[in-house]
Short mmCIF file of C-alpha atoms and ligand atoms in Angstrom, two decimals:
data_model
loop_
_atom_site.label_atom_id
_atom_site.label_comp_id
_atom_site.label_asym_id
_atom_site.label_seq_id
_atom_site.Cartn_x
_atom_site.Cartn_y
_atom_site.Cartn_z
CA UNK P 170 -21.81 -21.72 -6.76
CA UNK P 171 -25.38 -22.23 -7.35
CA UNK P 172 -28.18 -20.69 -9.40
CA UNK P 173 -29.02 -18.03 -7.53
CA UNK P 174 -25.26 -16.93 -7.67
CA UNK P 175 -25.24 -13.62 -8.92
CA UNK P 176 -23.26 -12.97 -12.80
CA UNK P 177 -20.55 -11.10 -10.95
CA UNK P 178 -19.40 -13.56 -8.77
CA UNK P 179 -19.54 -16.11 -11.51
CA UNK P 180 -17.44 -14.04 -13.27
CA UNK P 181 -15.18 -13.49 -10.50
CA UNK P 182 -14.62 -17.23 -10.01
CA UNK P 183 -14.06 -17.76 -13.63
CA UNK P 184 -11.54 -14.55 -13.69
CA UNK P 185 -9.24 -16.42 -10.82
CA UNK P 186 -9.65 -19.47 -12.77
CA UNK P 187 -8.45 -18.32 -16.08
CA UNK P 188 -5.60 -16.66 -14.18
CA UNK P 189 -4.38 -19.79 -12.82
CA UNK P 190 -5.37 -20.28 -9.41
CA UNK P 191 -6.73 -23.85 -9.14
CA UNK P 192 -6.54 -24.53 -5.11
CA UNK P 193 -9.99 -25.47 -4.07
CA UNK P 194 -10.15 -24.28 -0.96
CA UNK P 195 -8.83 -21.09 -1.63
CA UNK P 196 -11.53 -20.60 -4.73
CA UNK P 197 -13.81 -21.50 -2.13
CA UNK P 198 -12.92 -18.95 0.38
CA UNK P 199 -12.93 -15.77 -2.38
CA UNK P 200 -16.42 -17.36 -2.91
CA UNK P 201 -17.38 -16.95 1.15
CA UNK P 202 -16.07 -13.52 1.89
CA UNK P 203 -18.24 -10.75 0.71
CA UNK P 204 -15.21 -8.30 -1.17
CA UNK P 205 -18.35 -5.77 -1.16
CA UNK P 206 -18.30 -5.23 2.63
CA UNK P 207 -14.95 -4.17 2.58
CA UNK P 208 -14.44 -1.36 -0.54
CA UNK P 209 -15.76 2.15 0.12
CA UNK P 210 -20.03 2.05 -0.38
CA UNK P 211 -18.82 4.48 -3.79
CA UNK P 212 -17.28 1.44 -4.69
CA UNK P 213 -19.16 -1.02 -4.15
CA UNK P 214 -20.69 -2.01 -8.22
CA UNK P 215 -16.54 -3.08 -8.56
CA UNK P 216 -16.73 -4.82 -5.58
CA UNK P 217 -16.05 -8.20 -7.63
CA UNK P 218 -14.08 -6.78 -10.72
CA UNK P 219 -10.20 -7.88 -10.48
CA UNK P 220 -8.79 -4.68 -9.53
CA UNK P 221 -7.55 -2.61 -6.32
CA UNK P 222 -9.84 -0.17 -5.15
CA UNK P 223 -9.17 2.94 -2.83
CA UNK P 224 -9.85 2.87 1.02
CA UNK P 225 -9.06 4.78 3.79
CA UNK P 226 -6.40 6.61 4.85
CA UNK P 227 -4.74 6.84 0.81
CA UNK P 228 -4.43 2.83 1.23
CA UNK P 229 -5.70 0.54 -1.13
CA UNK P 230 -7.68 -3.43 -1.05
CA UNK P 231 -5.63 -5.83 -3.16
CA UNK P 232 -6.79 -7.04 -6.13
CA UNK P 233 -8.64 -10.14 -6.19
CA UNK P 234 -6.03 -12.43 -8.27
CA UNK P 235 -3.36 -11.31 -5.73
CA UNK P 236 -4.94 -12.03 -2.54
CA UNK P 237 -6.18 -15.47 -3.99
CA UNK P 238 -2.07 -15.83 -5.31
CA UNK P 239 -0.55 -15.28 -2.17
CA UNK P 240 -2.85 -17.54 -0.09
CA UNK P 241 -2.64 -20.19 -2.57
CA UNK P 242 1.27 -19.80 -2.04
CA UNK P 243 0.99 -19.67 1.36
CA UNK P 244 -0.71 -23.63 2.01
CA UNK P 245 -2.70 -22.90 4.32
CA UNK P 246 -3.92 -25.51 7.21
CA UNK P 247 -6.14 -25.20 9.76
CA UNK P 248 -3.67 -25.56 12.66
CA UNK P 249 -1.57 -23.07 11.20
CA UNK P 250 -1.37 -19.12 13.19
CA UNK P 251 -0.90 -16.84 10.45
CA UNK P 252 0.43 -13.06 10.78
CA UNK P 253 -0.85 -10.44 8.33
CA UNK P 254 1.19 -7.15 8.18
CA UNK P 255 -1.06 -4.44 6.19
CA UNK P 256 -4.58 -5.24 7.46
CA UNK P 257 -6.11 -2.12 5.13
CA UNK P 258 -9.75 -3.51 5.07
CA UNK P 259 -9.42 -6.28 6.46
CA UNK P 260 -10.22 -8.49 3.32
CA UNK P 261 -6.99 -10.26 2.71
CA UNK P 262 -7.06 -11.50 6.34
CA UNK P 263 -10.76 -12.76 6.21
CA UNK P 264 -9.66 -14.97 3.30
CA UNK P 265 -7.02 -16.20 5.54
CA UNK P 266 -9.34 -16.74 8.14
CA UNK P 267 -11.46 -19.15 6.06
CA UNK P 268 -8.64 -21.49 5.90
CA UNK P 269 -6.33 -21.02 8.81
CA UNK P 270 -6.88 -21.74 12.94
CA UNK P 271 -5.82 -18.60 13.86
CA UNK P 272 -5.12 -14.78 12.04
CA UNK P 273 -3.33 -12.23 14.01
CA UNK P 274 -3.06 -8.94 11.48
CA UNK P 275 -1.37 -5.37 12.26
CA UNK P 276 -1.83 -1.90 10.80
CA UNK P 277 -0.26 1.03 11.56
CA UNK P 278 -3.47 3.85 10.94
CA UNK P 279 -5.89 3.49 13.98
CA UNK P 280 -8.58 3.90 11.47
CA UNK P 281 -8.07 1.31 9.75
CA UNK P 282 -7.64 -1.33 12.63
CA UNK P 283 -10.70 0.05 14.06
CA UNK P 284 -12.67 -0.12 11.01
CA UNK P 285 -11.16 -3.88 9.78
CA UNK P 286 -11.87 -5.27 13.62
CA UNK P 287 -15.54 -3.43 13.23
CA UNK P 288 -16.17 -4.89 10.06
CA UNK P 289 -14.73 -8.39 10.65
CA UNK P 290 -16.72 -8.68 13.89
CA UNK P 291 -20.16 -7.95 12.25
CA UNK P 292 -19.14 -10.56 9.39
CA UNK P 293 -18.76 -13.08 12.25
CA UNK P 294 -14.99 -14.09 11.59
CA UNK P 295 -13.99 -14.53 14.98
CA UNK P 296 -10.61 -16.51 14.91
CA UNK P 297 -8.95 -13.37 13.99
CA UNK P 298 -7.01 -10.71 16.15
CA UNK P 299 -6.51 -6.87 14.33
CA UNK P 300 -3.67 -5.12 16.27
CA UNK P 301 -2.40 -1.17 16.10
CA UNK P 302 0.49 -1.60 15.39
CA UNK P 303 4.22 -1.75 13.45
CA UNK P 304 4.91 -4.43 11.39
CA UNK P 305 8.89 -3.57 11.66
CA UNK P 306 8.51 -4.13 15.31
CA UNK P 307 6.27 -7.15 15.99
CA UNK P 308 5.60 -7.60 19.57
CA UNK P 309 7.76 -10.42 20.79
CA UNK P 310 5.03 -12.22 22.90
CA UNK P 311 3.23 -12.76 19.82
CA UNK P 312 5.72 -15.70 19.57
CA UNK P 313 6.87 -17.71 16.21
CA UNK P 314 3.71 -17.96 13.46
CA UNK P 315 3.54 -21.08 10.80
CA UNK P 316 2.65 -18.32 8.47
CA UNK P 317 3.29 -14.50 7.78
CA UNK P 318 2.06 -12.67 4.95
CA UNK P 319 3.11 -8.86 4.49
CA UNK P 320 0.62 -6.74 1.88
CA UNK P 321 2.77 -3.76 2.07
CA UNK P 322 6.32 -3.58 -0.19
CA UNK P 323 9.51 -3.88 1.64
CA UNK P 324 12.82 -2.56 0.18
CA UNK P 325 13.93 -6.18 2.29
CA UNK P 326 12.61 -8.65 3.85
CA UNK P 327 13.44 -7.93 7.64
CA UNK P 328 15.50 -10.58 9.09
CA UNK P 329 13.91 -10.04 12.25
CA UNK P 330 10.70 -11.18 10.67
CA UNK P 331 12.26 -14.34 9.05
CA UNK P 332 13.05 -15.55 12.64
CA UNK P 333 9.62 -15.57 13.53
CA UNK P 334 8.75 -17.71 11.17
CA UNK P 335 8.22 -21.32 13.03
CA UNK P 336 10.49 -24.43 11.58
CA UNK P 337 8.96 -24.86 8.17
CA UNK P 338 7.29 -21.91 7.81
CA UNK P 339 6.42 -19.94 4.68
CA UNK P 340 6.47 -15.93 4.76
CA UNK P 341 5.30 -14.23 1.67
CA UNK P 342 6.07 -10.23 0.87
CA UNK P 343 6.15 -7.89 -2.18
CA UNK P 344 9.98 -6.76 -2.11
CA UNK P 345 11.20 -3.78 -4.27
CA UNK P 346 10.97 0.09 -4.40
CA UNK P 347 8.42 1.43 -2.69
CA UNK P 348 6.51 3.38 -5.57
CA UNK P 349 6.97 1.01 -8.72
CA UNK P 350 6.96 -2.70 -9.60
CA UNK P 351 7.93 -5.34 -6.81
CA UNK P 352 8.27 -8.51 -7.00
CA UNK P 353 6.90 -11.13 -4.71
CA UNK P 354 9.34 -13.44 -2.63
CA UNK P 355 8.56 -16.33 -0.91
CA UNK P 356 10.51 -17.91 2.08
CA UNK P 357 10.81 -21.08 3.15
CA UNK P 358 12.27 -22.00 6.78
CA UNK P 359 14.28 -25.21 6.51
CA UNK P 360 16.27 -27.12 8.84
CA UNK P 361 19.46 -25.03 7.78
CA UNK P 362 17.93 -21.86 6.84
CA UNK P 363 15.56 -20.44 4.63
CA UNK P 364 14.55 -20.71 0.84
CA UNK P 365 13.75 -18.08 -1.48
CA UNK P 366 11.76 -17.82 -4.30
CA UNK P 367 11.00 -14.94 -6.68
CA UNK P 368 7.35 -15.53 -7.85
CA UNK P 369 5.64 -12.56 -9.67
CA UNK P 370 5.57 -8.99 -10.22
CA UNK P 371 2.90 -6.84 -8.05
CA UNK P 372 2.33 -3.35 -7.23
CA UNK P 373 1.57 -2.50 -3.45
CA UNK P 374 1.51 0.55 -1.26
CA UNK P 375 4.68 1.11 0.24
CA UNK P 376 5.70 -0.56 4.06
CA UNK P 377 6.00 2.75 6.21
CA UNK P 378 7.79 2.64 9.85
CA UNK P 379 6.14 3.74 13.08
CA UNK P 380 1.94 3.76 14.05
CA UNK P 381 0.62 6.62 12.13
CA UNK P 382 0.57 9.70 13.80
CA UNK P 383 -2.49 10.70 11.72
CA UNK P 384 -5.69 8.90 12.45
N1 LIG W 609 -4.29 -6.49 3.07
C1 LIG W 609 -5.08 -5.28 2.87
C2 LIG W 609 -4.45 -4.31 1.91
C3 LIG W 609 -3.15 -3.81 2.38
S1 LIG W 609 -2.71 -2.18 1.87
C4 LIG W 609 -6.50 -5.61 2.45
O1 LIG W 609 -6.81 -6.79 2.25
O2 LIG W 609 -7.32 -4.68 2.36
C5 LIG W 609 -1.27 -2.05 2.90
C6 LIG W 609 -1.57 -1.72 4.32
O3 LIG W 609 -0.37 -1.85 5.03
C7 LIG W 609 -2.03 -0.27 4.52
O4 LIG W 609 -3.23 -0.24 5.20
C8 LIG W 609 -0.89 0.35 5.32
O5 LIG W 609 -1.31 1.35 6.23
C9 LIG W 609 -0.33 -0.86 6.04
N2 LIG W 609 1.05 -0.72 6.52
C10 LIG W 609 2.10 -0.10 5.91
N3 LIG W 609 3.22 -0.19 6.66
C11 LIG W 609 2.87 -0.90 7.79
C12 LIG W 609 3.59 -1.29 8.96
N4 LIG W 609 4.87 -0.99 9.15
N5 LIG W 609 2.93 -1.99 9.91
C13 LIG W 609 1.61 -2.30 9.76
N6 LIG W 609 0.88 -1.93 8.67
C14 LIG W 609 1.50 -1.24 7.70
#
């Protein structure tokens, strides 16, 4: 930050501080990517205050502390190809981008891919890939990913998903009912299986099968 950051981004930074997120890098990549060029323009004075916001399509943006959590939890490297499932605005997968070699991130309303891909383009993130598409049904040539983060809740994690996960890989998702409390569960892919851990509670919109047959 410097002295010609604005109050609200200060406060921003200091918010995800306070709340415990202390990974440099990711700090640093909440600082980069503009949270304002991804809420509705109605929206756009809470851009940087810690709270979901409505977008398109009766989906929401994540809050700030939650994005930040779950890439923090995911330890992130630049070699790593990461899939997002729940692209929404696309904001969640630009903070990826800052810190990963490759995003690849699916949503199931055409709007919404075509507006995140618009929106990510014109922001000049380039190393990442928005698909139309079904998270429950990942194309199979999209082969094994170091990292997957789903922003949706799942009743389960999928075990289909799980095997995509390369040797060592870490998949985070919000797991619970699919209008209340979830909690999120992190997986670990070891040489004999996989790891879970039951982190914190979050709220998220619910994981729904199929492309949208709305818009
Ligand atoms: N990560 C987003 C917020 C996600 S909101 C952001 O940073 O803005 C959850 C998104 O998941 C919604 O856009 C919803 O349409 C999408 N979604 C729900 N079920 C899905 C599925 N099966 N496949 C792909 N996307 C899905």
């Amino acid at each position: 930050m410097s002295a010609t950051t604005p109050p609200e981004k200060m406060m921003f930074q200091l918010t995800l501080r306070r709340r415990g997120i202390s990974d440099q890098a990711v700090l640093r990549a909440m600082e980069e990517v503009p949270r304002e060029s991804f809420v509705e323009q109605t929206d756009r004075a809470d851009a940087y205050c810690d709270t979901a916001l409505g977008i398109a399509c009766g989906q929401t943006i994540s809050q700030p502390f939650v994005v930040a959590y779950m890439t923090e939890q995911l330890k992130l490297q630049k070699r790593h190809r990461v899939l997002e499932i729940g692209t929404g605005s696309g904001y969640q997968a630009a903070v990826l981008s800052r810190l990963a070699g490759h995003v690849v991130t699916m949503e199931r309303f055409r709007t919404l891919a075509d507006g995140a891909r618009r929106r990510l383009e014109d922001l000049g993130y380039h190393n990442i890939e928005v698909m139309l598409g079904d998270g429950f049904a990942v194309p199979e040539q999209l082969g094994p990913f170091d990292r997957i983060i789903v922003t949706a809740a799942m009743a389960q994690i999928p075990d289909e998903l799980m095997q995509r996960l390369e040797p060592e890989g870490i998949l985070i998702a919000p797991v619970g009912p699919p209008h209340g409390v979830q909690t999120l569960v992190r997986i670990v892919r070891t040489e004999t299986g996989f790891d879970r851990k039951e982190l914190v509670d979050v709220r998220f919109v619910p994981a729904l099968p199929g492309v949208a047959k709305e818009l």
